[in-house]
Coordinates of C-alpha atoms and ligand atoms in Angstrom, one line a residue:
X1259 CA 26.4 -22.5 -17.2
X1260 CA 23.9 -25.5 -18.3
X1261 CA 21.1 -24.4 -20.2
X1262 CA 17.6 -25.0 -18.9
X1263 CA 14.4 -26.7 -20.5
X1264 CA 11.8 -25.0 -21.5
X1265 CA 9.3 -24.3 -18.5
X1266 CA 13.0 -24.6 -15.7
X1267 CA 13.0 -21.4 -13.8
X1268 CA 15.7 -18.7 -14.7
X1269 CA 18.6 -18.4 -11.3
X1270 CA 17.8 -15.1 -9.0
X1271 CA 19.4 -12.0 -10.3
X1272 CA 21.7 -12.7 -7.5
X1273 CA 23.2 -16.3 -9.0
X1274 CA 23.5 -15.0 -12.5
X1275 CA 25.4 -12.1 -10.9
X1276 CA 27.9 -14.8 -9.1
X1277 CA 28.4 -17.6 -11.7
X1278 CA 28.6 -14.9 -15.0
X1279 CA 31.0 -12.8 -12.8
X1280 CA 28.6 -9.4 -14.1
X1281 CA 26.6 -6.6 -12.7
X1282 CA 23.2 -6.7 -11.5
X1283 CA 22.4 -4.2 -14.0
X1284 CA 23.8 -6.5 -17.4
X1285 CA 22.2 -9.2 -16.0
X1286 CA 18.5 -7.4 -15.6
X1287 CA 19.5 -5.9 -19.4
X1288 CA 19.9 -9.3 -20.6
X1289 CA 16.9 -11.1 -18.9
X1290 CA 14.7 -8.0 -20.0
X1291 CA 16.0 -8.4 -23.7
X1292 CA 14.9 -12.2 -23.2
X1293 CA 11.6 -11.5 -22.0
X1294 CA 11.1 -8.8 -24.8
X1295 CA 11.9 -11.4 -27.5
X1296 CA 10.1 -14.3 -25.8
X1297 CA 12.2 -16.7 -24.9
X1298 CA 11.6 -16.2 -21.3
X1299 CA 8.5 -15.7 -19.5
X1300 CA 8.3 -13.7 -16.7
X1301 CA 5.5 -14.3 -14.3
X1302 CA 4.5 -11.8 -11.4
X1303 CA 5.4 -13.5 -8.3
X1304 CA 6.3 -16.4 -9.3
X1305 CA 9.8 -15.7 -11.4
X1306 CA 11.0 -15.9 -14.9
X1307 CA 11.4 -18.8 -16.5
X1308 CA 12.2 -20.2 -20.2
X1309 CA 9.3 -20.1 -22.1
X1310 CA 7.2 -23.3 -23.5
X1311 CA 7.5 -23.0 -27.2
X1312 CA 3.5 -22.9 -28.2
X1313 CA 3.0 -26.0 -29.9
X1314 CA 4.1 -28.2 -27.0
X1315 CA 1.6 -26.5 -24.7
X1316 CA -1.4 -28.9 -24.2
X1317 CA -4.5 -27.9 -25.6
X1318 CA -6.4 -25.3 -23.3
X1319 CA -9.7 -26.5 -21.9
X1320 CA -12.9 -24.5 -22.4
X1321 CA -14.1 -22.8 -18.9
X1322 CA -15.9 -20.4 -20.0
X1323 CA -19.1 -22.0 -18.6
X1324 CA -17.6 -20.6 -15.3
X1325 CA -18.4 -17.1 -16.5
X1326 CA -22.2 -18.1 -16.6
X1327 CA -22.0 -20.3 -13.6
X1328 CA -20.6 -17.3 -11.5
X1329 CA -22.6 -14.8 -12.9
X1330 CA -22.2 -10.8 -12.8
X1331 CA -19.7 -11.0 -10.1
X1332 CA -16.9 -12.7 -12.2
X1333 CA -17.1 -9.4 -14.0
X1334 CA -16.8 -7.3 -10.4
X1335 CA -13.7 -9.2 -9.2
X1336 CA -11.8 -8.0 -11.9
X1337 CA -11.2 -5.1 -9.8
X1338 CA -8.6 -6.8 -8.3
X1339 CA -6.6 -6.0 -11.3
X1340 CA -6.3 -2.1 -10.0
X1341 CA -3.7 -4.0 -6.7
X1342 CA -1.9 -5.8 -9.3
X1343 CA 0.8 -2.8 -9.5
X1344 CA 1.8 -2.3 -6.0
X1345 CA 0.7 -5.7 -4.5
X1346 CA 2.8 -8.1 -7.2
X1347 CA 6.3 -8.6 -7.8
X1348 CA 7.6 -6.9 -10.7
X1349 CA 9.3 -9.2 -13.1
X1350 CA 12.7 -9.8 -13.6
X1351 CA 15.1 -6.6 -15.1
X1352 CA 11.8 -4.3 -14.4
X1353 CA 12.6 -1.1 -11.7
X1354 CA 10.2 -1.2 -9.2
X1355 CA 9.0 2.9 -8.9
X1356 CA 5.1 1.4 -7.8
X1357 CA 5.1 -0.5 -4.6
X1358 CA 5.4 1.7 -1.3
X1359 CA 7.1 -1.4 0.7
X1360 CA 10.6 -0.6 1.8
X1361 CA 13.1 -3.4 -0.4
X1362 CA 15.3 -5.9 1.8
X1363 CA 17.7 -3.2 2.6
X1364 CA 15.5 -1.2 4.5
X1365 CA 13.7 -3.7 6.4
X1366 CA 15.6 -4.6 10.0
X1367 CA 15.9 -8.2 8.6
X1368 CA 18.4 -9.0 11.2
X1369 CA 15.6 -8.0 14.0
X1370 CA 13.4 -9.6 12.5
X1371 CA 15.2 -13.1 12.5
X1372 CA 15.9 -12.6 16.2
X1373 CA 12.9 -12.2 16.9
X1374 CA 11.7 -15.3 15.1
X1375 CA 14.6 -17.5 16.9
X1376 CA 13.1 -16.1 20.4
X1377 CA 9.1 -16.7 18.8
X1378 CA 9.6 -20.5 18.5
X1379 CA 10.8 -21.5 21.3
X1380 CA 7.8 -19.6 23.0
X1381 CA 5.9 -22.5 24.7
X1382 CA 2.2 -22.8 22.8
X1383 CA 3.4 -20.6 20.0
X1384 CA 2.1 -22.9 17.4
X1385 CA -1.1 -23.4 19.4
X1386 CA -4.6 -21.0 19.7
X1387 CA -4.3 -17.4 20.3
X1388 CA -7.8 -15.6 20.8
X1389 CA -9.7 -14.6 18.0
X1390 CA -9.1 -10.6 18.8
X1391 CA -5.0 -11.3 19.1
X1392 CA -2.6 -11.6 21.5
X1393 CA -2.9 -10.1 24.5
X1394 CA 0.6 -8.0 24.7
X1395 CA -0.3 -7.1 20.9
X1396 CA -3.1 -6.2 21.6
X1397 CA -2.5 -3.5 24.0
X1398 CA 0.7 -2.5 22.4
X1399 CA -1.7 -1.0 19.4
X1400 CA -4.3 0.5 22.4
X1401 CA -1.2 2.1 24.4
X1402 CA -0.4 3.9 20.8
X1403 CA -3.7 5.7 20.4
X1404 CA -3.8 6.3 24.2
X1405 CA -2.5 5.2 27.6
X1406 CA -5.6 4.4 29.3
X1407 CA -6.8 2.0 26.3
X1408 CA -10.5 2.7 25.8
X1409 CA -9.9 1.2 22.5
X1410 CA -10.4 -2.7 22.2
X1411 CA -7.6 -3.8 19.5
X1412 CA -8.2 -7.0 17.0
X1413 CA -5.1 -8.1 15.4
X1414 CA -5.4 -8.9 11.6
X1415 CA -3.2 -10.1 8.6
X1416 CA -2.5 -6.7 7.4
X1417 CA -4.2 -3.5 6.1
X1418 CA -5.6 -4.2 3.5
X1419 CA -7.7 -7.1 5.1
X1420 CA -8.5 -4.9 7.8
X1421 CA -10.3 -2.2 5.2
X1422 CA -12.1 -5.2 3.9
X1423 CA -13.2 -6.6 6.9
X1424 CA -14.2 -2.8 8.6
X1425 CA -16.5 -2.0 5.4
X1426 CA -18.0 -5.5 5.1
X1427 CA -18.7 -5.2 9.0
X1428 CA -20.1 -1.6 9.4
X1429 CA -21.6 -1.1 5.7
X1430 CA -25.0 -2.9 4.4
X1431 CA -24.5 -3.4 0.5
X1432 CA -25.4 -0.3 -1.5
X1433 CA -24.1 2.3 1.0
X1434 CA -22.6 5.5 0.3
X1435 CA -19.2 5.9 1.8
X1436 CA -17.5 9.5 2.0
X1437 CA -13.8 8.8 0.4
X1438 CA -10.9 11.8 -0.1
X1439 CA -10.5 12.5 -3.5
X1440 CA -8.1 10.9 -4.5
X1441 CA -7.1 7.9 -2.5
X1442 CA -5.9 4.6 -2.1
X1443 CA -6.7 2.2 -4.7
X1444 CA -7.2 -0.5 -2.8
X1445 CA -9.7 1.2 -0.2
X1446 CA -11.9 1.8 -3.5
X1447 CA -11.5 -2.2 -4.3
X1448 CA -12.9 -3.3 -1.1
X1449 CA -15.4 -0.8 -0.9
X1450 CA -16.7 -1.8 -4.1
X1451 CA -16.1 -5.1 -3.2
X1452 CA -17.9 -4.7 -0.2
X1453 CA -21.2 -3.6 -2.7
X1454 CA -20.5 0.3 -1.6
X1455 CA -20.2 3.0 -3.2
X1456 CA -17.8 5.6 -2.7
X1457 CA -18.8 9.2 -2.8
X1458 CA -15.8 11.5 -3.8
X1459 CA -14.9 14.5 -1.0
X1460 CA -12.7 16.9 -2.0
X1461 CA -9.0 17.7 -1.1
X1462 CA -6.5 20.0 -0.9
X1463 CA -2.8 21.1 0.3
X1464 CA -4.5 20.7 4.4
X1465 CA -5.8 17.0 3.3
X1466 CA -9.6 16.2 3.2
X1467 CA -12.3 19.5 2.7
X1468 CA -14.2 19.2 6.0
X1469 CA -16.5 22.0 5.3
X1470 CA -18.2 19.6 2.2
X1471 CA -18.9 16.5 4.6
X1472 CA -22.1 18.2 5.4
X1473 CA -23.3 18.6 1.7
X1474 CA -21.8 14.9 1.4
X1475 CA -24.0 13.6 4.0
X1476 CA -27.5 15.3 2.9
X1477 CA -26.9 14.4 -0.8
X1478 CA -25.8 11.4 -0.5
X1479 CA -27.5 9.7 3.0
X1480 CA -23.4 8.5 4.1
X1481 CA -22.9 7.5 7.6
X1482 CA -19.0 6.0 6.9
X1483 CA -16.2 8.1 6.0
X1484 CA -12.9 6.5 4.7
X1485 CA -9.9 8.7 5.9
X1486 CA -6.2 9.1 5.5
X1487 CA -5.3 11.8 8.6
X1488 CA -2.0 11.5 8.3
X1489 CA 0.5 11.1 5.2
X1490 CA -2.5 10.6 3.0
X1491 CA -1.6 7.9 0.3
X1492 CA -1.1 9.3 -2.8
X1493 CA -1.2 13.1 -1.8
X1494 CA 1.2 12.7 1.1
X1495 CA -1.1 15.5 2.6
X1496 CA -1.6 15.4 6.3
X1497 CA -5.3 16.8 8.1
X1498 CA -4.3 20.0 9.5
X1499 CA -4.9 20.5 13.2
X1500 CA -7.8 22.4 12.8
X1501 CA -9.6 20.3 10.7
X1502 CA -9.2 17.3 12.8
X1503 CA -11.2 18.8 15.6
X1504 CA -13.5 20.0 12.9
X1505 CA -14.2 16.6 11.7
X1506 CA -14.8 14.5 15.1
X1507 CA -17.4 17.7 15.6
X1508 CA -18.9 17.1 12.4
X1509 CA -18.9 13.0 13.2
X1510 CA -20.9 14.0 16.4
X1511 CA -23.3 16.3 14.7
X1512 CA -24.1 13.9 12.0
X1513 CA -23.5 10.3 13.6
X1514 CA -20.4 9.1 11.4
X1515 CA -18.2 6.3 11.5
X1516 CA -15.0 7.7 10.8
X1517 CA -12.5 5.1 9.3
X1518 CA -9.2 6.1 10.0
X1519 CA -6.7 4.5 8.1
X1520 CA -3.0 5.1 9.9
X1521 CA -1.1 3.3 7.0
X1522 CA 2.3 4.6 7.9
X1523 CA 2.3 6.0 11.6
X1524 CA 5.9 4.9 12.0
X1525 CA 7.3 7.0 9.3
X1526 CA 6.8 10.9 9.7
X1527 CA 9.8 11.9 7.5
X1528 CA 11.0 14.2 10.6
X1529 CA 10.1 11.9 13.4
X1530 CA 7.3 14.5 14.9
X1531 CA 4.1 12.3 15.9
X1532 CA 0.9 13.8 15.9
X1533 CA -1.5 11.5 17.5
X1534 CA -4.4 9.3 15.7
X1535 CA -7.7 11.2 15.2
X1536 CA -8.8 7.9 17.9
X1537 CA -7.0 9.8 20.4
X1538 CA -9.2 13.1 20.2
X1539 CA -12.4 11.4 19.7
X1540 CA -14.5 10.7 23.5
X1541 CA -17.5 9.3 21.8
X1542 CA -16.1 5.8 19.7
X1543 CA -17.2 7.4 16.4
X1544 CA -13.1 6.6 15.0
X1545 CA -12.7 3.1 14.0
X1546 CA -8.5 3.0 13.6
X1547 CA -6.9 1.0 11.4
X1548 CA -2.7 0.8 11.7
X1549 CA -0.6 -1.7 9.8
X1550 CA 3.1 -3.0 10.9
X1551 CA 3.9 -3.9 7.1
X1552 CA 5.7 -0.7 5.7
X1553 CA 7.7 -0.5 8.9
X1554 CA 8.4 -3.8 9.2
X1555 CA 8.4 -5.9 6.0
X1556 CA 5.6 -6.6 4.2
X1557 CA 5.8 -10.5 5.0
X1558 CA 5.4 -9.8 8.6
X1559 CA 1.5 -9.1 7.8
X1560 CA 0.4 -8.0 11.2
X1561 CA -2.3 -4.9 11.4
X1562 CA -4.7 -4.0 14.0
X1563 CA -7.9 -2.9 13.7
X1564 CA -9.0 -0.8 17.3
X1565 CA -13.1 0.8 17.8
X1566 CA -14.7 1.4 21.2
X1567 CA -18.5 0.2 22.0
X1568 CA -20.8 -1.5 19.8
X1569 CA -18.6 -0.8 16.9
X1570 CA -15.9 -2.8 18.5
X1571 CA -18.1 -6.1 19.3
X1572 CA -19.3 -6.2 15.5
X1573 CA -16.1 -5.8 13.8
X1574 CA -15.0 -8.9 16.5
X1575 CA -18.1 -11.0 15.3
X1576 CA -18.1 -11.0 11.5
X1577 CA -13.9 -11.3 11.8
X1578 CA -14.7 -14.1 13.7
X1579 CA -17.0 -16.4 11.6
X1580 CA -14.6 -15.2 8.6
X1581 CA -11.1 -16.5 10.1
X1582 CA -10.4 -17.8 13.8
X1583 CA -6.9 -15.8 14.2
X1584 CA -3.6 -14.6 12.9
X1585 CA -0.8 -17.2 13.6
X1586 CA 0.5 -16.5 16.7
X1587 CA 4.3 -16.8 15.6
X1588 CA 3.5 -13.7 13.4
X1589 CA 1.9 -11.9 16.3
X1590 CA 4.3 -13.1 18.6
X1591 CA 7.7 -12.1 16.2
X1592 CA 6.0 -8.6 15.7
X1593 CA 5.6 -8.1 19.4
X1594 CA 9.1 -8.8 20.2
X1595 CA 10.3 -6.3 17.1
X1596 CA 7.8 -3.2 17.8
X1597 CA 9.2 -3.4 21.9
X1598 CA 12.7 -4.3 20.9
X1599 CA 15.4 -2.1 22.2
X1600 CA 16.5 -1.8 18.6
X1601 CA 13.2 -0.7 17.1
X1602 CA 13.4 3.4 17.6
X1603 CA 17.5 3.1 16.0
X1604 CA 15.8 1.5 12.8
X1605 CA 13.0 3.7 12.5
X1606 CA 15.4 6.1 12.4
X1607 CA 17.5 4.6 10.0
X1608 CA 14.5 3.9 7.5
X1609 CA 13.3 7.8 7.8
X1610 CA 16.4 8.6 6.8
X1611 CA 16.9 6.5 3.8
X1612 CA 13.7 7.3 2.9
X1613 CA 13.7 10.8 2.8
X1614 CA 17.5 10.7 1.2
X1615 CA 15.8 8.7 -1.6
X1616 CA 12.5 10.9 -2.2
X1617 CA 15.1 13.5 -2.7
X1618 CA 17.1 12.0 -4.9
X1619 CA 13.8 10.7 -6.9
X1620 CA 12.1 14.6 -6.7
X1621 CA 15.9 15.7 -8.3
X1622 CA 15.8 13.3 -11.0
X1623 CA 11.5 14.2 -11.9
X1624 CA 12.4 17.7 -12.2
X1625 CA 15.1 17.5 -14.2
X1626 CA 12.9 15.1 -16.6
X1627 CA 10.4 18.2 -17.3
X1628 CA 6.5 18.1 -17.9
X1629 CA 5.2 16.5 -14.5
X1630 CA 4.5 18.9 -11.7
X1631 CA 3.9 17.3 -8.1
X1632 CA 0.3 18.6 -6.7
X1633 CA -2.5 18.2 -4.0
X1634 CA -5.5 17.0 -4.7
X1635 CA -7.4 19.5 -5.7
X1636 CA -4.3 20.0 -8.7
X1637 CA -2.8 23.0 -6.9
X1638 CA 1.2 22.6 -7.9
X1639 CA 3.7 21.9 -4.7
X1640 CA 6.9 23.3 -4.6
X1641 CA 9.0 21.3 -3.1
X1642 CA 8.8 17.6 -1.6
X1643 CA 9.5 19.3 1.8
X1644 CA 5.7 20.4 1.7
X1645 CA 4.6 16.9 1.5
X1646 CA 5.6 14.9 4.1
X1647 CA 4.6 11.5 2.7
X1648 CA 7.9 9.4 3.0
X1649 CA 6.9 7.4 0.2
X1650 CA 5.8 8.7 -2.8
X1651 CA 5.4 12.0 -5.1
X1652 CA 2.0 12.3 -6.6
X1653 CA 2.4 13.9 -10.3
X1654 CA 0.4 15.8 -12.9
X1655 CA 1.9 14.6 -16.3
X1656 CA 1.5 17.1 -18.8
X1657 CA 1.0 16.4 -22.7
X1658 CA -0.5 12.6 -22.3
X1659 CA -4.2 12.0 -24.0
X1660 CA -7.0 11.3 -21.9
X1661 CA -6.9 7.8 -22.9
X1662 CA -3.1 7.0 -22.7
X1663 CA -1.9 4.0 -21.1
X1664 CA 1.4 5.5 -19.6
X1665 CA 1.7 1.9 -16.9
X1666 CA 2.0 0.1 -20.0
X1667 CA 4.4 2.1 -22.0
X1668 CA 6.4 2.3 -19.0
X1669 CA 6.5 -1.4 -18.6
X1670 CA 7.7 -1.8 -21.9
X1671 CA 10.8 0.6 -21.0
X1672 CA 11.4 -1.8 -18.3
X1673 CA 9.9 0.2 -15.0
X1674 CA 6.3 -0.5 -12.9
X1675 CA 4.2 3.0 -11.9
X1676 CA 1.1 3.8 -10.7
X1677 CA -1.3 5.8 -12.9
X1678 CA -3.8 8.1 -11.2
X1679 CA -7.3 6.7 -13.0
X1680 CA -7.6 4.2 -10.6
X1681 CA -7.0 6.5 -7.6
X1682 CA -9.7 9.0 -8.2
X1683 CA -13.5 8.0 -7.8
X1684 CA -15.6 9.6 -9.8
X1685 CA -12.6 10.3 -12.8
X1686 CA -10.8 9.1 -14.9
X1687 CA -8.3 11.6 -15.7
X1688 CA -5.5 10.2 -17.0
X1689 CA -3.1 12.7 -15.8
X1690 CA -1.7 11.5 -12.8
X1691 CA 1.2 9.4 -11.8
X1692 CA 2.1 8.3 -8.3
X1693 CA 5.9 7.6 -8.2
X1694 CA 7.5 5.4 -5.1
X1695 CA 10.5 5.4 -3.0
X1696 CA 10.2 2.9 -1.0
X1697 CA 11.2 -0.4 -3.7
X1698 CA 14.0 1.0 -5.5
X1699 CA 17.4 1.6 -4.4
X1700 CA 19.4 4.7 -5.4
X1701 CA 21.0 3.8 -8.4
X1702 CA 17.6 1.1 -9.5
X1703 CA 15.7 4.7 -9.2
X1704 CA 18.1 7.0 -11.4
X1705 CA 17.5 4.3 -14.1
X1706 CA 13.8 3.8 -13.6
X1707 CA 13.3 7.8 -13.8
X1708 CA 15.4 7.7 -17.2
X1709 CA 12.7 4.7 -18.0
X1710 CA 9.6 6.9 -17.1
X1711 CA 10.9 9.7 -19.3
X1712 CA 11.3 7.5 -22.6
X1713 CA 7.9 6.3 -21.6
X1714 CA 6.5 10.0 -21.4
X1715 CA 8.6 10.7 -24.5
X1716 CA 6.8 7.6 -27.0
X1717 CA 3.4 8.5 -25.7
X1718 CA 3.9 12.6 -25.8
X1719 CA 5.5 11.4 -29.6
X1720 CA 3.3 8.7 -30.7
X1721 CA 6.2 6.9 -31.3
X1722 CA 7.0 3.1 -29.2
Ligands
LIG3109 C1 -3.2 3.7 2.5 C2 -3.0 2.2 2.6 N1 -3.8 1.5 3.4 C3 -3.6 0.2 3.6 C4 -2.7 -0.5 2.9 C5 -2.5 -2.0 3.1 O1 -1.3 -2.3 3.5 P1 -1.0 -3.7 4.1 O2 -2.1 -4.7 3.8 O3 0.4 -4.1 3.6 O4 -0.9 -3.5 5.6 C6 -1.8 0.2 2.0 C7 -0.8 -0.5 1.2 O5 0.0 0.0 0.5 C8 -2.0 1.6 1.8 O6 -1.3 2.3 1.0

């Protein structure tokens, strides 16, 4: 094989693999052992390629005048830092036990690519679609939170852009907003972001503790509550049945917008569906939020955000001065997936696969010693049976100081987690560790668990 120059991009795992007549796992050995000793670079999301030796580099301009010229926001935006973990591709010969995407294998590629083929030759597919979405699309998210679609639906590029745009469109900078304790990362980005500030509730084993909203509320003046209901991200707790009608009451009482984030609706481990929070709530105080990215792929960035009333006609108006639409070959290729004959035989399929690897991944954490899986108010879970989250196992890690950097040390063994700190507002207990299912296949996760545990091992032993 010809050797590259310096700065030439390293072959995919998969070439190296074909022309060196090895297995994938000597191959990410050896580009690991090259990145460790510097002579390749590896660059998230980009790829690895054979590094510039220092002195040919040309000489770096000063920008730090930018600092000054952006002011105290440059500082802010480094926030974005926290998404790094589960948004970027991890580099080469690095297990991937952070991201909560499904890999290649799980995602119904060939479905996809039909879909596609059928998309383009779609007359006016590559012309305007109105700024709320696609019509069918439209009313394929309404039909899901209920059949006689009171909810008007506006299709956006994902989840994550649909948090953004709900908090910069219902919250005036320096807000309160009620978040579970813990939660998603990247909710607490845009919120911040956003100039909020999120107000920690508590939770436990049933998901968010209703009866505190009210105390919430007086203390803190919040009229927006950010929500996981179901398969709460990283908890995996879902709202129990009593609290949901609890919590639409206590939305009514006290005027809330409820943001309900349905991350993963597709993936109940065991198939049962319990409806949205939208669907039990008469008076539009639910704005939903449901993304098509886990059960999808995460290229096929189509999310929809759905609110009744007034709420509905301001989230349309700021989207649309901020971005006319979402290409319509994206909306139209996740229509013709989502109504697909084949689309209940892969969500099968995926639940499956997914729950066969959170098994396999609570097996190996157990047998590693010194983490415990808990809810969020730190009460310890038996068993990942109790927790249907089909992605991930949220972990107490005993023995680590309060300041370890256990994402680091774990990089250095060769695998990408998720440490707590970010995770929980209001703390920054370095204690917990969110573990995924979703990137790694079964034999990538056996070896990123072994990983983890030598991480554990040179922080618990002060020794790299
Ligand atoms: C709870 C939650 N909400 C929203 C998102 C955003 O996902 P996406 O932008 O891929 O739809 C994520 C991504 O992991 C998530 O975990």
């Amino acid at each position: 094989m010809a050797i590259g120059r310096p700065g030439d991009r390293l072959p995919s795992v998969r070439q190296l693999m074909a022309e060196l007549g090895v297995s994938p796992a000597t191959v990410r050995h050896a580009v690991s052992d090259l990145v460790r000793t510097g002579r390749v670079e590896a660059i998230s999301g980009s790829g690895t390629f054979i590094a510039i030796p220092q002195e040919r580099l040309p000489p770096r301009s000063d920008t730090s005048w930018q600092t000054l010229a952006l002011g105290a926001d440059a500082l802010e935006h480094h926030e974005a830092r926290i998404l790094e973990p589960i948004r970027s591709l991890v580099p080469a010969g690095v297990i991937d036990l952070a991201s909560g995407y499904p890999d290649e294998s799980l995602q119904p590629q060939s479905l996809i690519a039909s879909a596609v083929r059928e998309s383009v030759r779609r007359p006016g597919v590559f012309g305007r679609v109105a700024s709320e979405g696609s019509e069918p699309l439209r009313h394929w998210f309404e039909e899901n939170i209920d059949p006689e679609r009171q909810h008007r639906a506006l299709i956006m590029p994902g989840g994550q852009a649909a948090l953004a745009l709900v908090f910069r469109a219902l919250c005036l900078p320096g807000d309160a907003v009620m978040v579970e304790s813990p939660t998603y990362a990247g909710a607490l980005v845009a919120i911040r972001a956003a100039g909020l500030v999120p107000v920690p509730v508590p939770t436990d084993s049933d998901g968010l503790r209703v009866d505190q909203i009210g105390a919430a509320v007086a203390a803190n003046g919040c009229r927006v509550l950010y929500i996981q209901p179901r398969f709460h991200n990283p908890t995996g707790a879902s709202l129990s049945a009593e609290r949901r009608t609890q919590l639409i009451g206590l939305a009514e009482e006290h005027g809330l917008i409820i943001v309900e984030d349905d991350w993963i609706a597709d993936l109940a481990l065991d198939g049962k569906y319990v409806g949205p929070l939208a669907s039990i709530d008469p008076h539009g105080h639910v704005v939903h939020i449901r993304s098509l990215t886990k059960s999808i792929a995460p290229g096929i960035r189509v999310a929809a955000i759905a609110a009744v009333g007034a709420l509905a006609t301001r989230l349309y108006q700021v989207r649309s001065a901020e971005d006319f639409f979402v290409s319509p070959l994206l909306q139209e290729t996740a229509l013709r997936v989502v109504t697909s004959p084949r689309w209940p035989g892969h969500l099968r399929r995926l639940r499956v696969a997914l729950q066969q690897r959170k098994s396999q991944l609570w097996e190996q954490v157990q047998r590693l010693g010194g983490t415990q899986m808990v809810s969020g108010d730190g009460q310890a879970i038996p068993s990942p049976l109790h927790s249907v989250s089909p992605l991930h196992l949220w972990l107490r890690v005993e023995g680590l100081g309060p300041d370890n950097d256990l994402r680091s040390a774990a990089l250095r063994q060769g695998v990408s987690v998720v440490t707590g700190s970010d995770w929980l507002p209001g703390s920054s207990s370095g204690k917990h560790v969110r573990l995924s299912n979703a990137a790694a296949t079964k034999d990538e996760m056996a070896e990123g668990v072994d990983r983890f545990g030598r991480a554990l091992q040179e922080l618990r032993t002060g020794r790299a």
